[in-house]
């Protein structure tokens, strides 16, 4: 509670300094790199928001509702319809959310959609379009190690803070709040501290390339190793969260044998456990586990690759299906009854209970 109050006090004390940071003239004797960073900060600050998460709890004795601060974080404007993007862990556990824009106006926000497996969430506020300034989006697929990046956010409740660094590594993996691995994560040495979560990671031209999500730190402060969800993943998922409230998972209509059992059996790939009737896998003739008349369990098919990319776990399979997308035609490399074959089928949108 004390840290939350401190963050709020710092935010209030720093609020008056934002306009001065943006409106003051840029000194003439700065290097081109410095001037560019200042310009990026000024043009992007209006897109960054401050998010406060509050949980509602009922008193055991009086049955009255009371508010418990859950924490704070950052986010950014996605479009002029009021959609705000942040990390899922910033809003996790909260019931009420307050979004403060760069103009210091505060808005109660509703949760539109969440993707815990990618640590992403979308809120919506009812601000006027002229108050909302979306960021230009870049591409994370064209990033290079060593290129300059800028991280914006509200660390420790301090409004509109900029840190600069470089892309330290690409293709990292990060465990999400939902338990799955987030692939192709960007590693940066730009300082990311508590409160930066959910804020944008920008390239040197001010284009969005990632969402700041986590740090590696034994002490809890920045240790020069930060991680961001890549913008290509963000751009694919956010429209789904806005439209459906959840990610749309592509699949073929199967459930899988748990990875640890497959590994214990010494089998390669993923073992099909059950096949959803009339799904793509069923229509393609794939078979799951079955029982013989004597009660012996007979292994069915195993998927060992998708479009030539090896599959070693259920998470690998979901990742490859997600990259392909609903409606895409994929070729599975399948092993069954000692024989290997290729099976082509089309990915469909799965319901939450329809497996993979």
mmCIF file of N, CA and C in Angstrom, residues 104-153:
data_model
loop_
_atom_site.group_PDB
_atom_site.id
_atom_site.type_symbol
_atom_site.label_atom_id
_atom_site.label_comp_id
_atom_site.label_asym_id
_atom_site.label_seq_id
_atom_site.Cartn_x
_atom_site.Cartn_y
_atom_site.Cartn_z
ATOM 1 N N UNK A 104 -3.508 14.834 -18.823
ATOM 2 C CA UNK A 104 -3.854 14.722 -17.402
ATOM 3 C C UNK A 104 -5.328 14.433 -17.143
ATOM 4 N N UNK A 105 -6.124 14.220 -18.181
ATOM 5 C CA UNK A 105 -7.512 13.796 -17.966
ATOM 6 C C UNK A 105 -7.530 12.327 -17.563
ATOM 7 N N UNK A 106 -8.472 11.953 -16.696
ATOM 8 C CA UNK A 106 -8.576 10.583 -16.201
ATOM 9 C C UNK A 106 -9.896 9.977 -16.638
ATOM 10 N N UNK A 107 -9.853 8.704 -17.002
ATOM 11 C CA UNK A 107 -11.013 8.017 -17.550
ATOM 12 C C UNK A 107 -11.138 6.637 -16.939
ATOM 13 N N UNK A 108 -12.368 6.282 -16.561
ATOM 14 C CA UNK A 108 -12.604 4.903 -16.140
ATOM 15 C C UNK A 108 -12.614 4.021 -17.383
ATOM 16 N N UNK A 109 -11.936 2.902 -17.309
ATOM 17 C CA UNK A 109 -11.771 2.036 -18.480
ATOM 18 C C UNK A 109 -12.448 0.694 -18.255
ATOM 19 N N UNK A 110 -12.941 0.110 -19.335
ATOM 20 C CA UNK A 110 -13.472 -1.254 -19.291
ATOM 21 C C UNK A 110 -12.529 -2.185 -20.040
ATOM 22 N N UNK A 111 -12.465 -3.421 -19.593
ATOM 23 C CA UNK A 111 -11.635 -4.418 -20.259
ATOM 24 C C UNK A 111 -12.389 -4.952 -21.470
ATOM 25 N N UNK A 112 -11.757 -4.837 -22.633
ATOM 26 C CA UNK A 112 -12.371 -5.295 -23.877
ATOM 27 C C UNK A 112 -11.936 -6.713 -24.221
ATOM 28 N N UNK A 113 -10.675 -7.027 -23.986
ATOM 29 C CA UNK A 113 -10.178 -8.365 -24.305
ATOM 30 C C UNK A 113 -8.840 -8.616 -23.645
ATOM 31 N N UNK A 114 -8.548 -9.893 -23.386
ATOM 32 C CA UNK A 114 -7.281 -10.267 -22.754
ATOM 33 C C UNK A 114 -6.688 -11.486 -23.451
ATOM 34 N N UNK A 115 -5.358 -11.527 -23.450
ATOM 35 C CA UNK A 115 -4.616 -12.676 -23.970
ATOM 36 C C UNK A 115 -3.514 -13.003 -22.968
ATOM 37 N N UNK A 116 -3.853 -13.710 -21.870
ATOM 38 C CA UNK A 116 -2.844 -14.025 -20.852
ATOM 39 C C UNK A 116 -1.638 -14.776 -21.415
ATOM 40 N N UNK A 117 -1.858 -15.608 -22.417
ATOM 41 C CA UNK A 117 -0.754 -16.390 -22.983
ATOM 42 C C UNK A 117 0.256 -15.525 -23.725
ATOM 43 N N UNK A 118 -0.124 -14.295 -24.063
ATOM 44 C CA UNK A 118 0.800 -13.360 -24.718
ATOM 45 C C UNK A 118 1.055 -12.122 -23.863
ATOM 46 N N UNK A 119 0.503 -12.112 -22.638
ATOM 47 C CA UNK A 119 0.637 -10.996 -21.708
ATOM 48 C C UNK A 119 0.163 -9.682 -22.329
ATOM 49 N N UNK A 120 -0.995 -9.722 -22.986
ATOM 50 C CA UNK A 120 -1.564 -8.535 -23.612
ATOM 51 C C UNK A 120 -3.007 -8.342 -23.157
ATOM 52 N N UNK A 121 -3.429 -7.080 -23.122
ATOM 53 C CA UNK A 121 -4.813 -6.756 -22.781
ATOM 54 C C UNK A 121 -5.199 -5.470 -23.488
ATOM 55 N N UNK A 122 -6.501 -5.323 -23.733
ATOM 56 C CA UNK A 122 -7.044 -4.105 -24.346
ATOM 57 C C UNK A 122 -8.110 -3.523 -23.433
ATOM 58 N N UNK A 123 -7.973 -2.243 -23.113
ATOM 59 C CA UNK A 123 -8.975 -1.489 -22.388
ATOM 60 C C UNK A 123 -9.633 -0.500 -23.351
ATOM 61 N N UNK A 124 -10.759 0.062 -22.939
ATOM 62 C CA UNK A 124 -11.382 1.108 -23.745
ATOM 63 C C UNK A 124 -11.854 2.234 -22.842
ATOM 64 N N UNK A 125 -11.590 3.458 -23.280
ATOM 65 C CA UNK A 125 -12.057 4.639 -22.575
ATOM 66 C C UNK A 125 -12.935 5.457 -23.526
ATOM 67 N N UNK A 126 -13.746 6.357 -22.960
ATOM 68 C CA UNK A 126 -14.686 7.137 -23.768
ATOM 69 C C UNK A 126 -14.174 8.553 -24.000
ATOM 70 N N UNK A 127 -12.894 8.686 -24.247
ATOM 71 C CA UNK A 127 -12.318 9.991 -24.547
ATOM 72 C C UNK A 127 -12.651 10.387 -25.983
ATOM 73 N N UNK A 128 -12.646 11.689 -26.236
ATOM 74 C CA UNK A 128 -12.906 12.188 -27.587
ATOM 75 C C UNK A 128 -11.737 11.845 -28.503
ATOM 76 N N UNK A 129 -12.017 11.706 -29.783
ATOM 77 C CA UNK A 129 -10.996 11.298 -30.753
ATOM 78 C C UNK A 129 -9.809 12.253 -30.769
ATOM 79 N N UNK A 130 -10.054 13.575 -30.558
ATOM 80 C CA UNK A 130 -8.945 14.530 -30.630
ATOM 81 C C UNK A 130 -7.990 14.396 -29.436
ATOM 82 N N UNK A 131 -8.408 13.674 -28.396
ATOM 83 C CA UNK A 131 -7.535 13.441 -27.249
ATOM 84 C C UNK A 131 -6.685 12.184 -27.403
ATOM 85 N N UNK A 132 -6.947 11.419 -28.435
ATOM 86 C CA UNK A 132 -6.306 10.114 -28.611
ATOM 87 C C UNK A 132 -5.326 10.171 -29.775
ATOM 88 N N UNK A 133 -4.100 9.754 -29.507
ATOM 89 C CA UNK A 133 -3.028 9.867 -30.499
ATOM 90 C C UNK A 133 -2.342 8.512 -30.666
ATOM 91 N N UNK A 134 -2.807 7.690 -31.601
ATOM 92 C CA UNK A 134 -2.205 6.357 -31.794
ATOM 93 C C UNK A 134 -0.763 6.456 -32.281
ATOM 94 N N UNK A 135 0.016 5.449 -31.917
ATOM 95 C CA UNK A 135 1.395 5.363 -32.379
ATOM 96 C C UNK A 135 1.451 4.775 -33.792
ATOM 97 N N UNK A 136 2.422 5.227 -34.560
ATOM 98 C CA UNK A 136 2.702 4.576 -35.841
ATOM 99 C C UNK A 136 3.317 3.207 -35.550
ATOM 100 N N UNK A 137 2.907 2.189 -36.290
ATOM 101 C CA UNK A 137 3.402 0.829 -36.040
ATOM 102 C C UNK A 137 4.511 0.461 -37.011
ATOM 103 N N UNK A 138 5.546 -0.131 -36.448
ATOM 104 C CA UNK A 138 6.637 -0.633 -37.258
ATOM 105 C C UNK A 138 6.503 -2.132 -37.444
ATOM 106 N N UNK A 139 7.628 -2.800 -37.645
ATOM 107 C CA UNK A 139 7.652 -4.258 -37.812
ATOM 108 C C UNK A 139 8.790 -4.828 -36.985
ATOM 109 N N UNK A 140 8.504 -5.876 -36.245
ATOM 110 C CA UNK A 140 9.553 -6.518 -35.454
ATOM 111 C C UNK A 140 10.327 -7.548 -36.269
ATOM 112 N N UNK A 141 9.818 -7.927 -37.431
ATOM 113 C CA UNK A 141 10.501 -8.944 -38.245
ATOM 114 C C UNK A 141 11.761 -8.392 -38.906
ATOM 115 N N UNK A 142 11.864 -7.061 -38.994
ATOM 116 C CA UNK A 142 13.026 -6.454 -39.659
ATOM 117 C C UNK A 142 14.004 -5.839 -38.670
ATOM 118 N N UNK A 143 13.859 -6.136 -37.401
ATOM 119 C CA UNK A 143 14.776 -5.594 -36.404
ATOM 120 C C UNK A 143 16.148 -6.242 -36.515
ATOM 121 N N UNK A 144 17.169 -5.502 -36.076
ATOM 122 C CA UNK A 144 18.542 -6.022 -36.080
ATOM 123 C C UNK A 144 19.172 -5.748 -34.722
ATOM 124 N N UNK A 145 19.948 -6.692 -34.251
ATOM 125 C CA UNK A 145 20.668 -6.505 -32.991
ATOM 126 C C UNK A 145 21.616 -5.320 -33.147
ATOM 127 N N UNK A 146 21.562 -4.409 -32.195
ATOM 128 C CA UNK A 146 22.405 -3.225 -32.227
ATOM 129 C C UNK A 146 21.686 -1.953 -32.599
ATOM 130 N N UNK A 147 20.483 -2.058 -33.186
ATOM 131 C CA UNK A 147 19.784 -0.835 -33.557
ATOM 132 C C UNK A 147 19.199 -0.164 -32.323
ATOM 133 N N UNK A 148 19.081 1.148 -32.408
ATOM 134 C CA UNK A 148 18.645 1.929 -31.259
ATOM 135 C C UNK A 148 17.153 1.758 -30.997
ATOM 136 N N UNK A 149 16.793 1.685 -29.716
ATOM 137 C CA UNK A 149 15.384 1.611 -29.304
ATOM 138 C C UNK A 149 15.142 2.571 -28.152
ATOM 139 N N UNK A 150 13.879 2.973 -28.001
ATOM 140 C CA UNK A 150 13.472 3.899 -26.958
ATOM 141 C C UNK A 150 12.285 3.307 -26.214
ATOM 142 N N UNK A 151 12.319 3.333 -24.898
ATOM 143 C CA UNK A 151 11.232 2.804 -24.077
ATOM 144 C C UNK A 151 10.550 3.962 -23.361
ATOM 145 N N UNK A 152 9.222 4.050 -23.508
ATOM 146 C CA UNK A 152 8.436 5.078 -22.839
ATOM 147 C C UNK A 152 7.523 4.426 -21.816
ATOM 148 N N UNK A 153 7.269 5.139 -20.727
ATOM 149 C CA UNK A 153 6.373 4.605 -19.714
ATOM 150 C C UNK A 153 6.313 5.505 -18.505
#
